[in-house]
Coordinates of C-alpha atoms and ligand atoms in Angstrom, one line a residue:
X4 CA 88.0 137.5 105.2
X5 CA 84.3 137.0 105.8
X6 CA 82.5 135.0 103.1
X7 CA 79.7 136.9 101.4
X8 CA 77.0 134.8 102.9
X9 CA 78.6 133.2 105.9
X10 CA 76.7 131.2 108.4
X11 CA 74.5 133.0 110.9
X12 CA 75.9 133.6 114.3
X13 CA 78.9 135.3 115.7
X14 CA 81.7 136.2 113.3
X15 CA 85.3 136.1 114.3
X16 CA 86.7 139.6 114.5
X17 CA 90.3 138.6 115.0
X18 CA 93.3 138.6 112.6
X19 CA 95.3 135.7 111.3
X20 CA 96.3 135.0 114.8
X21 CA 92.8 133.7 115.7
X22 CA 89.9 134.8 117.8
X23 CA 90.1 137.6 120.3
X24 CA 89.2 136.8 123.8
X25 CA 85.9 138.6 123.3
X26 CA 85.2 136.7 120.2
X27 CA 85.8 133.4 121.9
X28 CA 83.5 134.4 124.7
X29 CA 80.8 135.4 122.3
X30 CA 81.1 132.1 120.5
X31 CA 81.1 130.1 123.7
X32 CA 78.0 131.9 125.0
X33 CA 76.1 131.2 121.8
X34 CA 76.5 127.5 122.3
X35 CA 73.3 125.7 123.2
X36 CA 72.8 124.2 126.6
X37 CA 73.6 120.7 125.3
X38 CA 76.9 119.5 126.9
X39 CA 79.8 120.3 124.6
X40 CA 81.4 117.1 123.3
X41 CA 85.1 116.7 123.3
X42 CA 86.1 117.1 119.6
X43 CA 89.3 116.6 117.8
X44 CA 88.3 119.0 115.0
X45 CA 87.3 122.0 116.9
X46 CA 83.6 122.1 116.7
X47 CA 81.8 125.3 117.6
X48 CA 84.3 128.1 118.3
X49 CA 86.8 126.9 115.7
X50 CA 86.1 126.3 112.1
X51 CA 82.4 125.8 112.9
X52 CA 79.9 128.4 114.0
X53 CA 77.0 126.0 114.7
X54 CA 76.6 122.7 116.4
X55 CA 76.5 119.7 114.2
X56 CA 73.2 118.0 113.7
X57 CA 72.3 115.0 115.8
X58 CA 71.7 113.0 112.6
X59 CA 75.3 113.8 111.5
X60 CA 76.7 112.8 114.8
X61 CA 74.8 109.5 114.9
X62 CA 76.0 108.6 111.4
X63 CA 79.5 109.8 111.9
X64 CA 80.1 108.2 115.2
X65 CA 82.3 105.1 114.9
X66 CA 83.2 104.5 118.5
X67 CA 80.8 101.6 118.8
X68 CA 83.0 99.8 116.2
X69 CA 86.5 101.2 116.7
X70 CA 86.7 101.4 120.5
X71 CA 88.5 98.1 120.5
X72 CA 91.5 99.8 118.8
X73 CA 92.3 101.6 122.0
X74 CA 95.3 99.5 123.0
X75 CA 96.9 100.1 119.6
X76 CA 96.0 103.8 119.6
X77 CA 97.6 104.2 123.0
X78 CA 100.7 102.4 121.9
X79 CA 101.2 104.5 118.8
X80 CA 100.4 107.7 120.7
X81 CA 103.1 106.9 123.2
X82 CA 105.5 106.3 120.3
X83 CA 104.4 109.6 118.8
X84 CA 105.1 111.5 122.0
X85 CA 108.6 110.2 122.0
X86 CA 109.0 111.0 118.3
X87 CA 107.8 114.6 119.0
X88 CA 110.5 115.0 121.7
X89 CA 113.1 113.5 119.3
X90 CA 112.1 116.0 116.7
X91 CA 112.5 118.9 119.1
X92 CA 108.8 119.6 119.2
X93 CA 108.3 118.6 122.8
X94 CA 110.5 118.9 125.8
X95 CA 111.6 115.6 127.4
X96 CA 109.5 116.3 130.5
X97 CA 106.4 117.0 128.4
X98 CA 106.9 113.9 126.3
X99 CA 107.3 111.8 129.5
X100 CA 104.2 113.4 131.0
X101 CA 102.2 112.5 127.9
X102 CA 103.5 108.9 128.0
X103 CA 102.6 108.6 131.7
X104 CA 99.2 110.1 131.0
X105 CA 98.6 107.6 128.2
X106 CA 99.5 104.8 130.5
X107 CA 97.0 106.1 133.0
X108 CA 94.4 106.2 130.2
X109 CA 95.2 102.7 129.3
X110 CA 94.8 101.5 132.9
X111 CA 91.4 103.1 133.1
X112 CA 90.3 101.6 129.8
X113 CA 91.6 98.2 130.9
X114 CA 89.6 98.6 134.1
X115 CA 86.4 99.1 132.1
X116 CA 86.2 102.9 131.4
X117 CA 84.4 103.4 128.1
X118 CA 83.3 106.0 125.7
X119 CA 81.0 108.9 126.7
X120 CA 77.9 109.7 124.7
X121 CA 79.6 112.6 122.8
X122 CA 82.8 110.7 121.9
X123 CA 83.0 110.3 118.1
X124 CA 85.6 107.6 117.8
X125 CA 88.3 105.8 119.8
X126 CA 90.8 108.6 119.1
X127 CA 88.5 111.1 120.7
X128 CA 88.0 108.8 123.7
X129 CA 91.7 108.6 124.3
X130 CA 92.3 112.4 123.7
X131 CA 89.5 113.3 126.1
X132 CA 90.7 110.9 128.8
X133 CA 94.3 112.2 128.3
X134 CA 93.2 115.7 128.9
X135 CA 91.3 114.5 132.0
X136 CA 94.6 113.0 133.2
X137 CA 97.1 115.6 132.4
X138 CA 95.2 118.8 131.5
X139 CA 96.2 121.2 128.8
X140 CA 99.4 119.4 127.8
X141 CA 97.2 116.7 126.2
X142 CA 96.4 119.1 123.4
X143 CA 100.1 119.0 122.3
X144 CA 100.1 115.3 121.4
X145 CA 98.1 115.8 118.3
X146 CA 100.9 117.8 116.6
X147 CA 101.9 116.8 113.1
X148 CA 99.6 113.8 113.0
X149 CA 96.1 113.2 111.8
X150 CA 93.5 110.6 112.6
X151 CA 94.1 109.5 109.0
X152 CA 97.6 108.2 109.6
X153 CA 96.6 107.2 113.2
X154 CA 93.7 105.0 112.3
X155 CA 95.6 103.3 109.4
X156 CA 98.4 102.5 111.9
X157 CA 96.1 101.3 114.6
X158 CA 94.2 99.1 112.2
X159 CA 97.4 97.5 110.9
X160 CA 98.6 96.8 114.5
X161 CA 95.1 95.3 115.2
X162 CA 95.4 93.1 112.1
X163 CA 98.7 91.6 113.2
X164 CA 97.3 90.9 116.6
X165 CA 94.2 89.3 115.2
X166 CA 96.2 87.1 112.9
X167 CA 98.2 85.7 115.9
X168 CA 95.0 85.1 117.8
X169 CA 93.4 83.3 114.9
X170 CA 96.5 81.2 114.3
X171 CA 96.1 79.7 117.8
X172 CA 92.5 78.7 117.1
X173 CA 93.1 77.3 113.7
X174 CA 95.9 75.2 115.1
X175 CA 93.5 73.9 117.8
X176 CA 91.2 72.6 115.0
X177 CA 94.1 71.1 113.2
X178 CA 95.3 69.4 116.4
X179 CA 91.9 67.8 117.0
X180 CA 91.7 66.6 113.4
X181 CA 95.2 65.2 113.6
X182 CA 94.5 63.4 117.0
X183 CA 91.3 61.9 115.7
X184 CA 92.9 60.9 112.4
X185 CA 96.0 59.3 113.9
X186 CA 93.8 57.1 116.1
X187 CA 91.9 55.7 113.0
X188 CA 94.8 54.5 110.9
X189 CA 93.3 51.0 110.4
X190 CA 89.8 52.1 109.5
X191 CA 88.7 52.2 105.9
X192 CA 85.9 54.1 104.3
X193 CA 84.6 55.0 100.8
X194 CA 86.0 58.1 99.2
X195 CA 83.6 60.0 97.0
X196 CA 83.9 61.9 93.7
X197 CA 80.7 63.6 92.5
X198 CA 79.4 62.3 95.8
X199 CA 79.3 58.8 94.3
X200 CA 81.4 56.1 95.9
X201 CA 84.8 56.2 94.1
X202 CA 87.6 54.3 95.9
X203 CA 88.4 53.1 99.4
X204 CA 90.7 55.3 101.5
X205 CA 91.8 55.2 105.1
X206 CA 89.7 57.2 107.5
X207 CA 92.9 59.0 108.6
X208 CA 93.5 60.0 105.0
X209 CA 90.0 61.5 104.6
X210 CA 90.3 63.5 107.9
X211 CA 93.8 64.8 107.1
X212 CA 92.3 65.9 103.8
X213 CA 90.8 68.7 105.9
X214 CA 94.0 69.4 107.8
X215 CA 96.1 70.7 104.9
X216 CA 93.8 73.4 103.7
X217 CA 93.8 74.8 107.2
X218 CA 97.6 74.7 107.1
X219 CA 97.6 76.8 104.0
X220 CA 95.0 79.1 105.6
X221 CA 97.4 79.7 108.5
X222 CA 100.2 80.5 106.1
X223 CA 97.9 83.0 104.3
X224 CA 96.8 84.6 107.6
X225 CA 100.4 84.9 108.6
X226 CA 101.3 86.6 105.3
X227 CA 98.4 89.0 105.8
X228 CA 99.8 89.8 109.3
X229 CA 103.3 90.5 107.8
X230 CA 101.7 92.7 105.1
X231 CA 99.9 94.7 107.7
X232 CA 103.2 95.4 109.4
X233 CA 105.2 96.0 106.3
X234 CA 104.4 99.7 105.9
X235 CA 104.0 102.1 108.8
X236 CA 101.6 104.9 107.9
X237 CA 102.4 107.1 111.0
X238 CA 104.1 110.2 109.9
X239 CA 101.9 110.5 106.8
X240 CA 99.7 113.1 108.5
X241 CA 96.4 113.8 106.8
X242 CA 97.7 113.2 103.3
X243 CA 101.0 115.0 102.6
X244 CA 103.3 113.8 105.4
X245 CA 104.0 115.4 108.7
X246 CA 105.6 118.9 108.7
X247 CA 107.8 118.0 111.7
X248 CA 111.0 116.2 111.4
X249 CA 109.8 113.1 113.2
X250 CA 111.9 110.0 112.9
X251 CA 109.7 107.4 111.1
X252 CA 112.5 104.9 111.6
X253 CA 112.2 105.3 115.3
X254 CA 108.4 105.0 115.1
X255 CA 108.7 101.9 112.9
X256 CA 111.1 100.2 115.3
X257 CA 109.2 101.0 118.4
X258 CA 105.9 99.8 116.9
X259 CA 107.3 96.6 115.4
X260 CA 106.7 97.5 111.7
X261 CA 109.2 96.1 109.2
X262 CA 109.1 99.0 106.8
X263 CA 107.8 102.6 106.2
X264 CA 105.0 103.5 103.8
X265 CA 106.7 105.0 100.7
X266 CA 103.9 107.4 99.9
X267 CA 101.7 109.4 102.3
X268 CA 98.7 109.6 99.9
X269 CA 98.7 105.9 99.5
X270 CA 99.4 105.2 103.2
X271 CA 96.2 106.9 104.4
X272 CA 94.0 106.0 101.5
X273 CA 94.4 102.2 101.0
X274 CA 93.1 99.3 102.9
X275 CA 94.5 96.5 100.8
X276 CA 96.0 94.9 103.9
X277 CA 92.5 94.6 105.4
X278 CA 91.3 93.0 102.1
X279 CA 94.2 90.5 102.3
X280 CA 93.3 89.5 105.8
X281 CA 89.6 89.3 104.9
X282 CA 90.4 87.1 101.9
X283 CA 92.5 84.7 104.1
X284 CA 89.7 84.7 106.6
X285 CA 87.1 84.0 104.0
X286 CA 89.0 81.2 102.5
X287 CA 89.4 79.7 106.0
X288 CA 85.6 79.8 106.4
X289 CA 85.3 78.1 103.0
X290 CA 87.5 75.3 104.2
X291 CA 85.6 75.1 107.5
X292 CA 82.4 75.0 105.6
X293 CA 83.6 72.0 103.5
X294 CA 84.7 70.2 106.6
X295 CA 81.4 70.9 108.2
X296 CA 79.5 69.7 105.2
X297 CA 81.3 66.4 105.2
X298 CA 80.5 65.9 108.8
X299 CA 76.9 66.9 108.6
X300 CA 76.3 64.6 105.6
X301 CA 78.2 61.7 107.3
X302 CA 76.2 62.4 110.5
X303 CA 72.9 61.8 108.7
X304 CA 71.0 58.6 109.4
X305 CA 71.5 57.5 105.9
X306 CA 75.3 57.6 106.1
X307 CA 75.7 57.1 109.8
X308 CA 79.5 57.4 109.6
X309 CA 79.6 59.9 112.4
X310 CA 77.7 60.3 115.6
X311 CA 77.5 63.7 117.1
X312 CA 78.2 64.2 120.8
X313 CA 75.9 66.1 123.1
X314 CA 77.9 69.1 124.2
X315 CA 78.0 70.6 120.7
X316 CA 74.6 69.7 119.4
X317 CA 71.1 71.0 120.1
X318 CA 67.7 69.5 120.3
X319 CA 64.4 70.4 118.6
X320 CA 61.6 72.2 120.4
X321 CA 59.1 69.9 118.7
X322 CA 60.8 66.6 117.6
X323 CA 62.1 64.8 120.7
X324 CA 64.4 62.5 118.7
X325 CA 66.5 65.3 117.2
X326 CA 70.2 66.0 117.8
X327 CA 71.2 68.8 115.4
X328 CA 74.8 69.7 114.4
X329 CA 74.2 73.4 114.9
X330 CA 77.9 74.1 115.3
X331 CA 78.8 72.7 112.0
X332 CA 75.8 74.4 110.3
X333 CA 76.9 77.8 111.8
X334 CA 80.4 77.1 110.6
X335 CA 79.1 76.6 107.2
X336 CA 76.9 79.6 107.5
X337 CA 79.8 81.8 108.4
X338 CA 81.2 81.6 104.9
X339 CA 78.4 83.8 103.5
X340 CA 79.0 86.4 106.2
X341 CA 82.8 86.5 105.7
X342 CA 82.4 86.7 102.0
X343 CA 80.0 89.5 102.5
X344 CA 82.5 91.4 104.6
X345 CA 85.2 90.9 102.0
X346 CA 82.9 92.0 99.2
X347 CA 81.7 95.0 101.2
X348 CA 85.3 96.2 101.7
X349 CA 86.4 95.7 98.1
X350 CA 83.3 97.5 96.8
X351 CA 84.0 100.4 99.3
X352 CA 87.6 100.7 98.1
X353 CA 86.8 100.4 94.4
X354 CA 85.4 103.9 93.6
X355 CA 87.4 106.0 96.1
X356 CA 89.4 109.0 94.9
X357 CA 93.0 109.0 96.3
X358 CA 93.7 109.9 99.9
X359 CA 91.6 109.3 103.0
X360 CA 87.8 109.3 102.5
X361 CA 85.3 108.7 105.3
X362 CA 84.0 105.6 103.5
X363 CA 87.1 104.0 104.8
X364 CA 85.6 104.0 108.3
X365 CA 83.5 101.0 107.1
X366 CA 86.7 98.9 106.8
X367 CA 86.7 98.1 110.5
X368 CA 83.1 96.9 110.6
X369 CA 83.9 94.3 107.9
X370 CA 87.2 93.4 109.4
X371 CA 86.0 92.9 113.0
X372 CA 82.9 91.1 111.9
X373 CA 84.8 88.4 110.0
X374 CA 87.4 88.0 112.6
X375 CA 84.9 87.9 115.5
X376 CA 82.9 85.2 113.7
X377 CA 86.0 83.0 113.3
X378 CA 86.9 83.5 116.9
X379 CA 83.6 82.0 117.8
X380 CA 83.4 79.3 115.2
X381 CA 86.9 77.8 115.5
X382 CA 86.7 76.6 119.1
X383 CA 83.2 75.3 118.6
X384 CA 84.3 73.3 115.5
X385 CA 87.3 71.9 117.4
X386 CA 85.0 70.9 120.3
X387 CA 82.4 69.3 118.0
X388 CA 85.0 67.2 116.3
X389 CA 86.6 66.2 119.5
X390 CA 83.4 64.7 120.9
X391 CA 82.0 63.0 117.8
X392 CA 82.2 59.3 117.3
X393 CA 83.5 57.9 114.0
X394 CA 81.5 54.8 113.3
X395 CA 84.2 52.8 111.5
X396 CA 81.9 49.7 111.3
X397 CA 79.4 51.7 109.2
X398 CA 82.1 53.1 107.0
X399 CA 83.6 49.6 106.4
X400 CA 80.1 48.2 105.7
X401 CA 79.4 51.0 103.1
X402 CA 82.2 49.8 100.9
X403 CA 80.7 48.1 97.8
X404 CA 83.1 45.8 96.0
X405 CA 82.5 47.9 92.8
X406 CA 84.8 50.5 94.5
X407 CA 87.7 48.1 93.6
X408 CA 86.8 48.1 89.9
X409 CA 89.9 50.3 89.2
X410 CA 92.0 47.8 91.1
X411 CA 90.7 44.9 89.0
X412 CA 91.6 46.9 85.9
X413 CA 95.1 47.6 87.4
X414 CA 95.3 43.8 88.0
X415 CA 94.9 43.2 84.3
X416 CA 97.4 45.9 83.5
X417 CA 99.9 44.1 85.7
X418 CA 99.3 41.1 83.5
X419 CA 100.2 43.1 80.4
X420 CA 96.7 44.3 79.3
X421 CA 96.4 47.9 78.1
X422 CA 94.5 50.0 80.7
X423 CA 91.9 51.1 78.1
X424 CA 91.1 47.4 77.3
X425 CA 91.1 46.5 81.0
X426 CA 88.7 49.4 81.8
X427 CA 86.3 48.0 79.2
X428 CA 86.5 44.4 80.5
X429 CA 85.9 45.4 84.1
X430 CA 83.1 47.7 83.0
X431 CA 81.4 44.7 81.5
X432 CA 81.7 42.8 84.8
X433 CA 80.3 45.7 86.8
X434 CA 77.3 45.8 84.5
X435 CA 76.8 42.0 84.8
X436 CA 76.9 42.3 88.6
X437 CA 74.5 45.2 88.5
X438 CA 72.1 43.4 86.2
X439 CA 72.2 40.4 88.5
X440 CA 71.7 42.5 91.6
X441 CA 74.9 41.2 93.2
X442 CA 78.2 42.6 94.3
X443 CA 81.1 42.5 91.9
X444 CA 83.0 40.0 94.1
X445 CA 79.9 37.7 94.1
X446 CA 80.3 37.0 90.4
X447 CA 81.5 33.5 89.7
X448 CA 85.1 33.2 88.5
X449 CA 83.7 31.9 85.2
X450 CA 82.3 35.3 84.5
X451 CA 85.7 36.9 84.9
X452 CA 87.3 34.3 82.7
X453 CA 84.7 34.8 80.0
X454 CA 85.3 38.5 79.9
X455 CA 89.1 38.4 79.7
X456 CA 91.5 35.4 79.3
X457 CA 94.1 37.2 81.5
X458 CA 92.0 36.7 84.7
X459 CA 93.1 33.9 87.0
X460 CA 91.4 33.0 90.4
X461 CA 93.7 35.4 92.4
X462 CA 91.6 38.3 91.0
X463 CA 89.5 38.0 94.1
X464 CA 92.5 39.4 96.1
X465 CA 92.3 42.5 93.9
X466 CA 88.7 43.0 95.1
X467 CA 89.7 43.6 98.7
X468 CA 89.7 47.2 99.9
X469 CA 92.8 46.6 102.1
X470 CA 94.7 45.5 98.9
X471 CA 93.4 48.6 97.1
X472 CA 94.8 50.8 99.8
X473 CA 98.0 48.9 100.2
X474 CA 98.8 49.6 96.5
X475 CA 98.9 53.3 97.2
X476 CA 102.0 54.0 99.2
X477 CA 103.4 56.7 96.9
X478 CA 103.8 60.1 98.5
X479 CA 100.4 61.6 99.3
X480 CA 98.6 58.4 98.7
X481 CA 96.3 56.5 101.1
X482 CA 98.6 53.5 101.7
X483 CA 99.4 52.9 105.4
X484 CA 103.1 53.8 105.1
X485 CA 102.3 57.0 103.1
X486 CA 99.7 58.0 105.7
X487 CA 102.2 57.4 108.5
X488 CA 104.6 59.8 106.8
X489 CA 101.7 62.3 106.3
X490 CA 100.9 62.1 110.0
X491 CA 104.5 63.0 110.8
X492 CA 104.4 65.9 108.4
X493 CA 101.2 67.1 110.0
X494 CA 102.8 66.9 113.5
X495 CA 105.8 68.9 112.5
X496 CA 103.5 71.5 110.8
X497 CA 101.9 72.1 114.2
X498 CA 105.2 72.5 116.0
X499 CA 105.9 76.0 117.2
X500 CA 107.7 78.0 114.4
X501 CA 111.4 78.2 114.7
X502 CA 113.3 81.5 114.4
X503 CA 114.3 82.0 110.8
X504 CA 118.1 82.4 110.8
X505 CA 119.3 85.6 109.3
X506 CA 122.5 86.8 107.7
X507 CA 125.6 85.3 109.4
X508 CA 123.5 83.0 111.6
X509 CA 122.2 81.4 108.4
X510 CA 125.6 80.8 107.0
X511 CA 126.7 79.3 110.3
X512 CA 123.7 77.1 110.5
X513 CA 124.2 76.0 106.9
X514 CA 127.8 75.1 107.6
X515 CA 126.6 72.8 110.4
X516 CA 127.7 75.2 113.1
X517 CA 131.3 75.3 111.9
X518 CA 132.8 78.8 111.8
Ligands
LIG612 N1 86.9 107.1 112.6 C1 87.7 107.3 111.5 C2 88.0 106.1 110.6 O1 87.8 105.1 111.1 C3 89.0 107.9 111.9 C4 89.6 108.8 110.9 C5 88.9 110.0 110.7 N2 89.5 110.9 109.9 C6 88.9 112.0 109.5 N3 89.6 112.8 108.7 N4 87.7 112.3 109.8 O2 88.4 106.1 109.5

């Protein structure tokens, strides 16, 4: 059937079987001199009678972004070749030739082969190279599959891989924090609420306060990796599922997925797994940003708690005295970028009708950008912390005795005074010291006795920061014993994960090995 006003150019004269040889020649000869790109969707001579516009090609081309998916696309393509043999679509020999051809393609790509100017996306690159390797047989691989289930599968595999790579780098930051923290167990500093001096804590406790958020980030990233591998899209075809009886269980097992997508429309059309990874990545950048902000602030002349090293700082082109904590600032700056990536993806997904839509091609730009940024930031942050000096003398000197006001109130509570009344009495003392322009511990004992009869001269002991810290040995507190336990917990968090026992193994382990 010829449409009433079809496109200009040659019309196919064939029947349902396709073009006649003459028709094909006519179409081929009408093609402009421009080199014909390798296309997965036919191009001129198939559905299309005219070359696509350069502006379309420039916009449509995603190979600059998605080329890095090639190891995963090769892997899933090899699994697909086997599945096609298993389904009786390919002979064993053809399936094996396809696998060997894909291995050859992978070797070339690993050796630095790259896209050619006409290649639309990574799937096109591999398809083209496969036909260069094994000729016409290459055209049989793309049976019963679509780039829609292909790209969703490759992206999920990439996510799982990225999560493993990020985990190593987050752990390295945690390890530096832990090493530095463990070496400072006797040092004391002010802790801040509202950025006002609040109470003394051990320096170890402050530093480990940045360790645990990263530990939760690692758990979130790992969960995002598991989510990515929880549902294999391959076999979903373009939207309705493959028409060939491929074993999706075989595919799932060979690709390391833990489950199959339950719905082909959903499998090709959603990118919630990317959003989960981006959220975990963004929250990680938020935590790195807070760590960076503490260090930048404490590295200022006014605080002077931290002195930056030289390998991870930069100088000024104008001011000779400067040593700038660029690494920490860039870590802080990455948060905006990652949040932008997460936001871009969520906005892209929000209005999409069901099934695959080309908007989804933008998912990888956001995903790769956030992960790439973290891959750069994490080692630099680890290095910057490793080389900085913690000026514990300055930290100790910054402790005003008013930080122990709560401890003085607690002292009165131990003597039977209600906390509310104790708070009021100590508040009066703090005001007296402030009015006199002296430290709280410089007030004469007579002042304490005048404010509350329960004070005895041993109140001065309550004004020492060491005593304040020693009183806080409950779990999670800054007391020395609690901090030692915290360090142990942090060390075991960084130990390599043990295999989770399953089924019978668990029963045996729970029974202490007895059978
Ligand atoms: N480059 C595409 C993407 O990233 C691959 C899928 C293309 N599918 C299609 N029907 N054109 O989403």
